[in-house]
Coordinates of C-alpha atoms in Angstrom, one line a residue:
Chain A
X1 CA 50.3 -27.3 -19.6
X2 CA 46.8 -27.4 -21.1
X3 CA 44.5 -24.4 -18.9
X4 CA 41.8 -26.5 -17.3
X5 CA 38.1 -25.2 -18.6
X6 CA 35.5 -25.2 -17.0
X7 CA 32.1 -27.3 -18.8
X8 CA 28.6 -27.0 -17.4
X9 CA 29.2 -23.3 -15.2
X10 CA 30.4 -20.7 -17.2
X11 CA 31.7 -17.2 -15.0
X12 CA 29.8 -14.3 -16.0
X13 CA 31.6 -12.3 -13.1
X14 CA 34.5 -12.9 -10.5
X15 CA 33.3 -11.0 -7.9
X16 CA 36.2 -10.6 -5.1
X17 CA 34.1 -9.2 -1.8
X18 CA 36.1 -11.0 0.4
X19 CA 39.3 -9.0 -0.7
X20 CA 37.8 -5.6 -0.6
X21 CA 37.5 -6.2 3.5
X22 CA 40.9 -5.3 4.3
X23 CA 41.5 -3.0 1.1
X24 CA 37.8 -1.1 1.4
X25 CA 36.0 1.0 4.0
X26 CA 37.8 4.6 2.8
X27 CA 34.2 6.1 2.3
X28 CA 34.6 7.9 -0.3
X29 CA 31.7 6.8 -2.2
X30 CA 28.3 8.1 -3.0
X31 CA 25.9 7.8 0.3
X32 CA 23.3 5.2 -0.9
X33 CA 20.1 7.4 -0.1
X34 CA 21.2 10.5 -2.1
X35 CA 20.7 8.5 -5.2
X36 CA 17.3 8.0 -6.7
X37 CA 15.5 5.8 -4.7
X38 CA 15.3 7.9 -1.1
X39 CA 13.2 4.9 0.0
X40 CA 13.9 1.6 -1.0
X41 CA 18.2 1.5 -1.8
X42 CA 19.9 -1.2 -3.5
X43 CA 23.4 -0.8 -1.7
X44 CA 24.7 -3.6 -4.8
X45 CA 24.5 -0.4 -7.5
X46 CA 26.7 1.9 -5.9
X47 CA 29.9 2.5 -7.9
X48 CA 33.2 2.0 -5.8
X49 CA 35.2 5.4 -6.4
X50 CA 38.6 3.8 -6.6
Chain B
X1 CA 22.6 -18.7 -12.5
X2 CA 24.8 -19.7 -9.6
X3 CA 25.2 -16.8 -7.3
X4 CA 28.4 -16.6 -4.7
X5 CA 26.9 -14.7 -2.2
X6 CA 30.1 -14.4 -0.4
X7 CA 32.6 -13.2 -3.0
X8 CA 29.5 -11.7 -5.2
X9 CA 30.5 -14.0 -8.5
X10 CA 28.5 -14.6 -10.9
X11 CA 28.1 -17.8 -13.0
X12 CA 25.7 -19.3 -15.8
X13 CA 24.8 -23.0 -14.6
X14 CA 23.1 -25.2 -17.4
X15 CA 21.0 -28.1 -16.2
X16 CA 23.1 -30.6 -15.1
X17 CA 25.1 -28.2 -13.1
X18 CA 21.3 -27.0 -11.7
X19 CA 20.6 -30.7 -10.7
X20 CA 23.9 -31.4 -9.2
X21 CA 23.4 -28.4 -7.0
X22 CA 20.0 -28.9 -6.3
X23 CA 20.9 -32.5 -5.2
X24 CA 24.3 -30.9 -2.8
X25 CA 21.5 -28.9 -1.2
X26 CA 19.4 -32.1 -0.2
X27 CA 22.4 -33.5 0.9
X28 CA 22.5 -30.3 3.3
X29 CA 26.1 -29.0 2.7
X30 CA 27.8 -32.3 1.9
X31 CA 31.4 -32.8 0.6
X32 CA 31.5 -32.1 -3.3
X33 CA 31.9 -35.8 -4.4
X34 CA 29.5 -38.6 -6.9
X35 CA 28.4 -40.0 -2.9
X36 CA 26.9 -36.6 -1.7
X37 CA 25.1 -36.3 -5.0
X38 CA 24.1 -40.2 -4.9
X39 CA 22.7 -40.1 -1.4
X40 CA 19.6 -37.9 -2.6
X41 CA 19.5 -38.9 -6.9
X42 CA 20.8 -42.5 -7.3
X43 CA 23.8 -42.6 -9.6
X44 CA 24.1 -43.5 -12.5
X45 CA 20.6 -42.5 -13.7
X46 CA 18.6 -42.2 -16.8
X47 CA 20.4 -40.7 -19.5
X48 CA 18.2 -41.2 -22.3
X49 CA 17.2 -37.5 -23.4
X50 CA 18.4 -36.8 -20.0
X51 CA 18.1 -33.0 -19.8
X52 CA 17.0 -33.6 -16.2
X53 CA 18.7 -37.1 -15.4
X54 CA 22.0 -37.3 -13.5
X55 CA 24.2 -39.2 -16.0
X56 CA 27.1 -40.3 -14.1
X57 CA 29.9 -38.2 -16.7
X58 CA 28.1 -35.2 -16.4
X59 CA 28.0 -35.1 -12.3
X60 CA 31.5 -36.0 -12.4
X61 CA 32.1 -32.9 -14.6
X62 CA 30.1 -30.5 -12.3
X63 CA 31.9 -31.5 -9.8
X64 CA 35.4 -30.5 -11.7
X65 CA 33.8 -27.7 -12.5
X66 CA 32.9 -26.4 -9.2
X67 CA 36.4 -27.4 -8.0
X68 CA 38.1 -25.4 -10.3
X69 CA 36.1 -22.3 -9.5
X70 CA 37.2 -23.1 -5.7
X71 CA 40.0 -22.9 -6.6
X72 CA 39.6 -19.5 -8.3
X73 CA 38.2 -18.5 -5.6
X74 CA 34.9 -17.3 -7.0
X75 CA 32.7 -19.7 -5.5
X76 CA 32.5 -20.9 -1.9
X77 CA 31.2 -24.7 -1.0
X78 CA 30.2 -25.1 1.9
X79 CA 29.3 -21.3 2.9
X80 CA 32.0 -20.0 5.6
X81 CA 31.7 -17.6 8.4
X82 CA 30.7 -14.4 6.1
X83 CA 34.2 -12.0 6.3
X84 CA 35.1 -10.0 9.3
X85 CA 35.7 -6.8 8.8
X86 CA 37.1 -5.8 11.9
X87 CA 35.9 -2.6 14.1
X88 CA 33.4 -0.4 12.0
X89 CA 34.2 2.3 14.0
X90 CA 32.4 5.7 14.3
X91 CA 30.6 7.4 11.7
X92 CA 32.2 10.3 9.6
X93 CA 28.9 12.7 8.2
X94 CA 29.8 13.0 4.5
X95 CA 25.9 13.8 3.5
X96 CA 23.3 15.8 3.9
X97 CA 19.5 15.9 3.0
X98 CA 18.5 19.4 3.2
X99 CA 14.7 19.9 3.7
X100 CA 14.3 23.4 2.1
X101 CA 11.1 23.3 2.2
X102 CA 8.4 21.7 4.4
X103 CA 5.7 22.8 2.2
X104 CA 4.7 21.3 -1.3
X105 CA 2.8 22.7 -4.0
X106 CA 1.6 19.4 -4.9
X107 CA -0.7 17.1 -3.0
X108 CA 0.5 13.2 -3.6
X109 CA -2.0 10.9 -2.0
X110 CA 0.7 8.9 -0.6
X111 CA 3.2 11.8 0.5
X112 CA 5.4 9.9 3.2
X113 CA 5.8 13.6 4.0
X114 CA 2.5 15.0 5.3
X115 CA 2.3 16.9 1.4
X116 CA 5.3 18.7 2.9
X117 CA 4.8 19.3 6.4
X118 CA 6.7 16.2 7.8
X119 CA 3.3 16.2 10.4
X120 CA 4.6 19.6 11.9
X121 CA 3.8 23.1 10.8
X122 CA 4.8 24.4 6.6
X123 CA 8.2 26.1 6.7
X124 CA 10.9 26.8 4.2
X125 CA 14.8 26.9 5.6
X126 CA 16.5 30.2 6.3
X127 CA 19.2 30.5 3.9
X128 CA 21.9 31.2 6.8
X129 CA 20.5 27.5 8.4
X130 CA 21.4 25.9 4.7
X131 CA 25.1 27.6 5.3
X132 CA 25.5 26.4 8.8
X133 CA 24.8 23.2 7.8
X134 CA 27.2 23.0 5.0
X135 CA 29.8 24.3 7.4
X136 CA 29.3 21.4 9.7
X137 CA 29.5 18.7 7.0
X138 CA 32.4 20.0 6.5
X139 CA 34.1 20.2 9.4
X140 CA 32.6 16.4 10.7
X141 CA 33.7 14.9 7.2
X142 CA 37.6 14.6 8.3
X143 CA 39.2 13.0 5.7
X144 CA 36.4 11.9 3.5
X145 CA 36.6 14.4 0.3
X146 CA 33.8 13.7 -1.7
X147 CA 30.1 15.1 -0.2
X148 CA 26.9 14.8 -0.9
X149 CA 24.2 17.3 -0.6
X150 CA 20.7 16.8 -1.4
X151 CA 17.9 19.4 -2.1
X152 CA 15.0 17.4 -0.5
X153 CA 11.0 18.7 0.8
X154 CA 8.6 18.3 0.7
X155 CA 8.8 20.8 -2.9
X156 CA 12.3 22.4 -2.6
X157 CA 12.3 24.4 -5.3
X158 CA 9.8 26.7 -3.5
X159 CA 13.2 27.8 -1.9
X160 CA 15.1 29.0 -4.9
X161 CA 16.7 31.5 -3.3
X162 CA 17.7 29.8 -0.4
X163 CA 18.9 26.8 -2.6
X164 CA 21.4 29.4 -4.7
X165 CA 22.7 31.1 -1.8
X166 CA 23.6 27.3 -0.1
X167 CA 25.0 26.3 -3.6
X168 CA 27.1 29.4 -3.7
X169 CA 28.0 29.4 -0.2
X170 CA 29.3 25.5 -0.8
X171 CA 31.0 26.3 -3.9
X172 CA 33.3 28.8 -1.7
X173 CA 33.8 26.0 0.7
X174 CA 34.8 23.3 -2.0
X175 CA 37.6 26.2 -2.9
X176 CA 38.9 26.9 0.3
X177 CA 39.0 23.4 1.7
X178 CA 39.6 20.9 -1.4
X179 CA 36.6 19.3 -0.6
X180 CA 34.6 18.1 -3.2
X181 CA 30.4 18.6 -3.1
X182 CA 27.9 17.5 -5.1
X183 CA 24.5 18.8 -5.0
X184 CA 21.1 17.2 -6.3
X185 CA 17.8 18.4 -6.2
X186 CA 14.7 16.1 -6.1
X187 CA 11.6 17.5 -7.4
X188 CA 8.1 17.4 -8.6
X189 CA 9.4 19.2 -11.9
X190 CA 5.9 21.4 -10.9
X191 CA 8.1 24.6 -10.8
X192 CA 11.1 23.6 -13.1
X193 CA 11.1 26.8 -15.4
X194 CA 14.0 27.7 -17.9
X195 CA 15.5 29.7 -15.6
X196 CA 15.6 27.2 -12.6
X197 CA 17.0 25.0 -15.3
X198 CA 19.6 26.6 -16.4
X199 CA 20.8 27.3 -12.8
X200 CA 20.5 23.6 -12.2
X201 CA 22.6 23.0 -15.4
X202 CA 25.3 26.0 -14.9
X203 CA 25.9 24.5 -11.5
X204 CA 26.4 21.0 -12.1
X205 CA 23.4 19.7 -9.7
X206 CA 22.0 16.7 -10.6
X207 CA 18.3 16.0 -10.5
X208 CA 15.5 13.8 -9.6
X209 CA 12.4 14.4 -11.0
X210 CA 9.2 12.7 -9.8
X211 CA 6.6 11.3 -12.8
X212 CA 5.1 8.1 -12.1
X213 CA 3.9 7.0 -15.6
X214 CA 1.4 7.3 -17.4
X215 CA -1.1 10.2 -17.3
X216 CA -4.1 8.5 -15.4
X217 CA -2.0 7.0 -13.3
X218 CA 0.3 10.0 -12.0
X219 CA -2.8 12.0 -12.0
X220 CA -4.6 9.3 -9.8
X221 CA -2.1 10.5 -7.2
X222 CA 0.3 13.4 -8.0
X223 CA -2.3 16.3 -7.6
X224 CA -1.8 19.8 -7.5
X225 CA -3.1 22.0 -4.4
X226 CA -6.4 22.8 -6.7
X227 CA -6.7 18.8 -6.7
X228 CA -6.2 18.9 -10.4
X229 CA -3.7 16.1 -11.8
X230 CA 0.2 17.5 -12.7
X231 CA 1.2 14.9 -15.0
X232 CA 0.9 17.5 -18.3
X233 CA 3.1 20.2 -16.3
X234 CA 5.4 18.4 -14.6
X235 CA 6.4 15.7 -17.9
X236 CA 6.5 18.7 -20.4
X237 CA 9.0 20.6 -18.0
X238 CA 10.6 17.2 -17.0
X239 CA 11.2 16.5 -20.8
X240 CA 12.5 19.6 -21.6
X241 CA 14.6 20.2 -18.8
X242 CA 16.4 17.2 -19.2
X243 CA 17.1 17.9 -23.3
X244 CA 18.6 20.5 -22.3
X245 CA 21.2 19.0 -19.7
X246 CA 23.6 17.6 -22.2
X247 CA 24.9 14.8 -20.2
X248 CA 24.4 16.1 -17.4
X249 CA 23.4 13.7 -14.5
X250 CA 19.1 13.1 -13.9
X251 CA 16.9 10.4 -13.3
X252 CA 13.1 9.8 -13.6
X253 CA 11.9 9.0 -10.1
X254 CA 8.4 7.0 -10.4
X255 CA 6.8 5.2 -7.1
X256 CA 4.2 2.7 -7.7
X257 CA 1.3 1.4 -5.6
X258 CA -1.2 -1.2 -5.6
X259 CA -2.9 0.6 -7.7
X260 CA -0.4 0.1 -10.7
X261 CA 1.1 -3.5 -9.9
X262 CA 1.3 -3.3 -13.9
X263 CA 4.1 -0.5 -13.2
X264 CA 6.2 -1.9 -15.9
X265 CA 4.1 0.0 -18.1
X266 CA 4.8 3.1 -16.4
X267 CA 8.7 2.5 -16.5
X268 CA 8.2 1.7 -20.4
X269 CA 5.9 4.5 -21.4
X270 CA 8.6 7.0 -19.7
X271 CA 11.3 5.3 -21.9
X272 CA 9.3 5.7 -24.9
X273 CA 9.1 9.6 -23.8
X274 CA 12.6 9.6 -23.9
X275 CA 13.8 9.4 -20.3
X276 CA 17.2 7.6 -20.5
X277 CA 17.6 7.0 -16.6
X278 CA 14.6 5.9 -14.6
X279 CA 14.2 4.5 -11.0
X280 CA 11.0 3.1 -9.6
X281 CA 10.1 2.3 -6.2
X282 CA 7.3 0.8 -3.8
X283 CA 5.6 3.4 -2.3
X284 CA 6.0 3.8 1.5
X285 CA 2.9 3.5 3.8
X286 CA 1.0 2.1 6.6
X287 CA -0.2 -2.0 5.9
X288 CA -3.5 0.1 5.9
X289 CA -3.3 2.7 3.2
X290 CA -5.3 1.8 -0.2
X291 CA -1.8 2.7 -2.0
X292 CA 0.3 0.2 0.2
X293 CA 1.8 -3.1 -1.4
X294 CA 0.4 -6.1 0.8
X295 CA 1.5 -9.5 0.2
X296 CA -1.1 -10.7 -2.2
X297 CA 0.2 -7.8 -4.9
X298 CA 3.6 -9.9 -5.1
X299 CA 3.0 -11.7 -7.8
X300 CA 1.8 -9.2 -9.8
X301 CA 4.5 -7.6 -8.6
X302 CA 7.2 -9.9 -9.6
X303 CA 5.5 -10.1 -12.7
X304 CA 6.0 -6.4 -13.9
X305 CA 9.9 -7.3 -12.8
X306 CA 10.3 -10.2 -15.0
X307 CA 8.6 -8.2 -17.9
X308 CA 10.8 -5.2 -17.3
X309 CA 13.4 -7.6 -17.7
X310 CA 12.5 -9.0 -21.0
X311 CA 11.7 -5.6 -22.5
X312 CA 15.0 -4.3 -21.4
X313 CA 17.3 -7.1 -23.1
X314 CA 14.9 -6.3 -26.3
X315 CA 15.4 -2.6 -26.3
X316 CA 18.9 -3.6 -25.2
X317 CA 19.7 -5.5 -28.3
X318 CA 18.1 -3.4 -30.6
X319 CA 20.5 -0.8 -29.5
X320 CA 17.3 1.3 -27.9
X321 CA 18.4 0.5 -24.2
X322 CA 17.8 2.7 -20.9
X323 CA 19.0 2.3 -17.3
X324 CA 16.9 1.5 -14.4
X325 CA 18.3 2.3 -11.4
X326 CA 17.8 -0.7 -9.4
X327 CA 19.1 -3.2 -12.5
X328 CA 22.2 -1.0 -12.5
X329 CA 24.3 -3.7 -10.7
X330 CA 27.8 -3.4 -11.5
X331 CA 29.1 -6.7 -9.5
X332 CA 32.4 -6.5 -10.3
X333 CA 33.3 -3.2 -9.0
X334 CA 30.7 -2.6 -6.8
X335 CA 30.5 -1.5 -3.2
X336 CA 33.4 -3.1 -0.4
X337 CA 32.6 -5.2 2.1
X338 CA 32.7 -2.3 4.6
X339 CA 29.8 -0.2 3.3
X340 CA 28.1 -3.1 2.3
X341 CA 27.5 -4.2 5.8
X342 CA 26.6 -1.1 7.2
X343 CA 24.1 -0.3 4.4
X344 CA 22.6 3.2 3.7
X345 CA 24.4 4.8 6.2
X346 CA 21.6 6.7 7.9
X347 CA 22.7 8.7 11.3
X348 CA 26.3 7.7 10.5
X349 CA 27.5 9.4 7.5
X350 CA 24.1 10.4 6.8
X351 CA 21.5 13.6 8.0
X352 CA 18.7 15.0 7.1
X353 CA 18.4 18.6 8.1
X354 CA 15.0 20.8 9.0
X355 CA 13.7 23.8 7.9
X356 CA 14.7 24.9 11.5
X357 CA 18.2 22.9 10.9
X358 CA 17.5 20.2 13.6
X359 CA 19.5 17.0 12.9
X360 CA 17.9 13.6 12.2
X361 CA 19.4 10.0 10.4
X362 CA 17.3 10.6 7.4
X363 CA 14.9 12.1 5.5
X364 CA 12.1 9.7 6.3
X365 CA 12.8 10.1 10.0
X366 CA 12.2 13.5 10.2
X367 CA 9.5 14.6 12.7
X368 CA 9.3 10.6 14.3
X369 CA 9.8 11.3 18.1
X370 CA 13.2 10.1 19.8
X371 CA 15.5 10.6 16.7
X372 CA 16.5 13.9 16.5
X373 CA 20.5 13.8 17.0
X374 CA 21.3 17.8 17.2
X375 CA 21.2 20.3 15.4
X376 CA 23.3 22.7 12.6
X377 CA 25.0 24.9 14.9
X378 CA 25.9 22.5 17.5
X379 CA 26.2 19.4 15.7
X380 CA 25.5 15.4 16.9
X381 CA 24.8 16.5 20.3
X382 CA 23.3 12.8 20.6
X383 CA 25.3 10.4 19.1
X384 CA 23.2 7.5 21.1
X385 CA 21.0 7.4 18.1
X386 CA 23.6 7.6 15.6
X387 CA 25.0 4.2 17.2
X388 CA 21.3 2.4 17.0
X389 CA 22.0 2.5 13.6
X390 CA 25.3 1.3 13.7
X391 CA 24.5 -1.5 15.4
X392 CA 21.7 -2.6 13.5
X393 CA 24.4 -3.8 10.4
X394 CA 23.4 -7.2 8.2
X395 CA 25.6 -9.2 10.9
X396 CA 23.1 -8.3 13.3
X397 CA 19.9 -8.7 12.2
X398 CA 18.8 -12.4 12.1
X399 CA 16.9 -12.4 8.7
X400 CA 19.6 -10.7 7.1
X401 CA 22.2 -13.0 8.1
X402 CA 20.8 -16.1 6.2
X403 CA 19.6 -14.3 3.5
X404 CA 21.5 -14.3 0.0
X405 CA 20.9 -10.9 -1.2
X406 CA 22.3 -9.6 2.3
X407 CA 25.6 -8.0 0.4
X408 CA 23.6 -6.4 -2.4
X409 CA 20.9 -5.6 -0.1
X410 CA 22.3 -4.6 3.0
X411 CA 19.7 -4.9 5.4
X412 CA 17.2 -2.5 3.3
X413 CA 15.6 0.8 4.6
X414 CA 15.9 1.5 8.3
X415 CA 13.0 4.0 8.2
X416 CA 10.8 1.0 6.7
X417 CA 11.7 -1.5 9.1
X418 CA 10.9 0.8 12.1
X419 CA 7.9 2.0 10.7
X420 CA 6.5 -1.4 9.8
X421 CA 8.2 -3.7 12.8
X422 CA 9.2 -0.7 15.5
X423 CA 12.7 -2.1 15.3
X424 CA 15.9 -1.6 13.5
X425 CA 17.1 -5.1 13.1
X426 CA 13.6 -6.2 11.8
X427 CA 13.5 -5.8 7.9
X428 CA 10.1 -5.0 6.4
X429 CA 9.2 -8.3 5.4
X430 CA 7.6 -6.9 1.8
X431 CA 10.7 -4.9 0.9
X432 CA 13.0 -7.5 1.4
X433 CA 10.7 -10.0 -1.3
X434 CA 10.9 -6.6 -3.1
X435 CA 14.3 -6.1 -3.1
X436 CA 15.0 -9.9 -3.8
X437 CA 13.1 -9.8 -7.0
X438 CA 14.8 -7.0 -7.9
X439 CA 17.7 -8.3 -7.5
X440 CA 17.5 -11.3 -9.3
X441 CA 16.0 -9.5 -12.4
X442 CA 19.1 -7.6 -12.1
X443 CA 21.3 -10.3 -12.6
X444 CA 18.9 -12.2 -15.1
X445 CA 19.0 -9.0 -17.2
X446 CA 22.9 -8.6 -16.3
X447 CA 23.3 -12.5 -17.6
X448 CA 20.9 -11.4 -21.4
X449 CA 23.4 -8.2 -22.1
X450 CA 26.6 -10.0 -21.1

């Protein structure tokens, strides 16, 4: 069967937030503030450590 | 670019797709179909050099198109109920700010910090206070492994040996519990000698070091206690210090005011130093300060994003790229749902400690009456305030809940919004139109390098 394509949007990234709701939450990962900014974070850089 | 705010995809549109989805939007949430699209741009329309005309094949192909990415499962039409994540729970501490030293031998105009005294009296941090606060991270972590402790001050390097006896002391408790701690010092680079840096290096502590740009306009600013500017000092030990890290983890921390708007220039000329990892941020101050950003700097503002963006894709293709912080947006493995709500994690998994080794959610509440939580030798004695700040998540807060950048976001700077507003679940209205442009030149610059 011929894979359907997709024309006029193209996917830079599939995100999949909605899956990391049951899977995330083990806090393991870096505390936003302690990274550069100490005033102004942008939660969307931190790293996931799995 | 088509952002999914609810499953963080991202997508390059090209204009028909723009015009289709500007029309859905009209049509306020309509089904995905040619009538939804035809009751606000009648169908068929022009098609003659139709770059912005709705030609009848092309909406029909949107359409396909957006189907078939429903169906992926990487984009959401309508929006739903944003994900439950179920009880939050109660905060683990996993991180610590320690304030070694309220005392600074530098005089910044727009110190959020009093120039070190956090508005109480100069004071560096017994040694044994540093210990006992490490010992409590410890034991309130539970299962969490990795910790975080930051060197903070005012200047904390005018507590070197307080800091190595607290680096030591956690390097003992990393052996005998498994725990894992990494340290990081922010500094004015003022008193970064060889010696310092090689301590820094030896022990694996990463570093922050404060330059804001360009010599007149860090010296407009970062002044030394004789009132004399610091950029000279503090970029030639800077520079050096970080040549000799070898990989080792730093970044460049610049804050810009009203008085550089033009900040991209700053960000650039520290690049063209040689500084491979840079953040910059707004400064922090009353609406009333000279240095504060008011509404009317936004555009200029914005502006000095979108250039930052353009340079970066430049230096990007021509292989002479650097990494700012806040453009550092790595969407498909970023962040889960879970921390993404609760945001920065302040009086949760977060505490800053005093000189004295009182307790408080972070380092910019320090000193503000009503938010001290305990202290290092008894611990959260008043977990009342930890739980303000648990409740004050982006499903709580009104502006946050319609607002797209809410997961990338997540609700922004607690110590901003109550400063500014008074209250928690009010976001400072200039940091979130901050924090939105950011975020878009982010993506735009994530879209040029992909």
């Amino acid at each position: 069967m011929k894979e359907k394509n997709t024309v006029h949007v193209k996917t830079i990234v599939a995100g999949n937030l909605r899956a990391t709701a049951s899977s995330g939450g083990c806090r393991e990962c870096q505390t936003s503030c302690q990274s550069a900014c100490k005033t102004s974070c942008t939660l969307g850089n931190q790293a996931c450590k799995r | 670019m088509l952002l999914d705010v609810q499953t963080g995809s991202l997508h390059a549109i090209d204009e028909a797709a723009w015009a289709v989805l500007e029309a859905l939007e009209q049509a306020d949430g309509g089904p995905l179909s040619l009538d939804s699209v035809g009751a606000v741009r009648p169908l068929p329309a022009e098609t003659a050099g139709g770059h912005h005309s709705l030609d009848l094949q092309w909406v029909q192909e949107v359409l396909d198109d957006l189907d078939l990415l429903m169906e992926q499962g990487v984009l959401t039409y309508p929006d739903e109920p944003d994900t439950d994540v179920g009880e939050l729970g109660p905060g683990v501490l996993k991180a610590m700010c320690l304030h070694l030293a309220h005392d600074c031998d530098m005089r910044c105009g727009y110190c959020f910090a009093g120039t070190g005294g956090f508005g109480g009296a100069r004071a560096l941090m017994p040694a044994k206070v540093g210990m006992a606060a490490l010992d409590l991270l410890v034991e309130a972590s539970g299962h969490v492994r990795h910790l975080e402790v930051d060197f903070f001050g005012g200047e904390p390097l005018m507590n070197m040996e307080a800091l190595c006896r607290i680096v030591q002391h956690g390097q003992e408790l990393a052996e005998s519990t498994g725990k894992v701690l990494k340290f990081t010092v922010t500094t004015n680079a003022l008193g970064l000698t060889d010696e310092i840096g090689q301590f820094l290096n030896d022990n694996g502590i990463a570093a922050v070091l404060s330059l804001d740009g360009r010599a007149r306009v860090h010296d407009a600013v970062r002044r030394g206690v004789d009132g004399k500017g610091t950029f000279a000092a503090a970029a030639a030990n800077a520079l050096k210090f970080v040549n000799s890290r070898k990989g080792g983890e730093y970044y460049i921390r610049g804050t810009y005011t009203r008085r550089n708007l033009d900040f991209v220039d700053d960000v650039l000329f520290l690049a063209d130093m040689g500084f491979e990892t840079i953040s910059f941020e707004p400064v922090v101050a009353e609406a009333s300060s000279p240095y504060s950003i008011r509404e009317e700097d936004l555009p200029d503002v914005f502006a000095s994003y979108d250039r930052l963006v353009g340079a970066m894709a430049q230096r990007h293709a021509a292989g002479q790229g650097f990494r700012f912080f806040h453009f550092d947006l790595d969407i498909a493995h970023g962040p889960c749902l879970a921390k993404r709500l609760m945001g920065c994690g302040a009086g949760r998994e977060y505490a800053a400690v005093t000189p004295d080794g009182k307790l408080y959610p972070c380092h910019q509440f320090v000193g503000r009456p009503g938010f001290e939580m305990g202290d290092v030798h008894r611990g959260i004695i008043r977990p009342e305030v930890g739980e303000q700040f648990g409740a004050a998540h982006i499903y709580a807060k009104p502006a946050c809940r319609e607002c797209w950048a809410r997961f990338m976001c997540s609700g922004g700077c607690h110590a901003n919004a109550h400063q500014m507003a008074g209250s928690l679940h009010q976001p400072y209205a200039i940091g979130c139109a901050i924090t939105k442009k950011r975020l878009e030149s982010a993506l735009a610059l994530k879209a040029l390098t992909s």
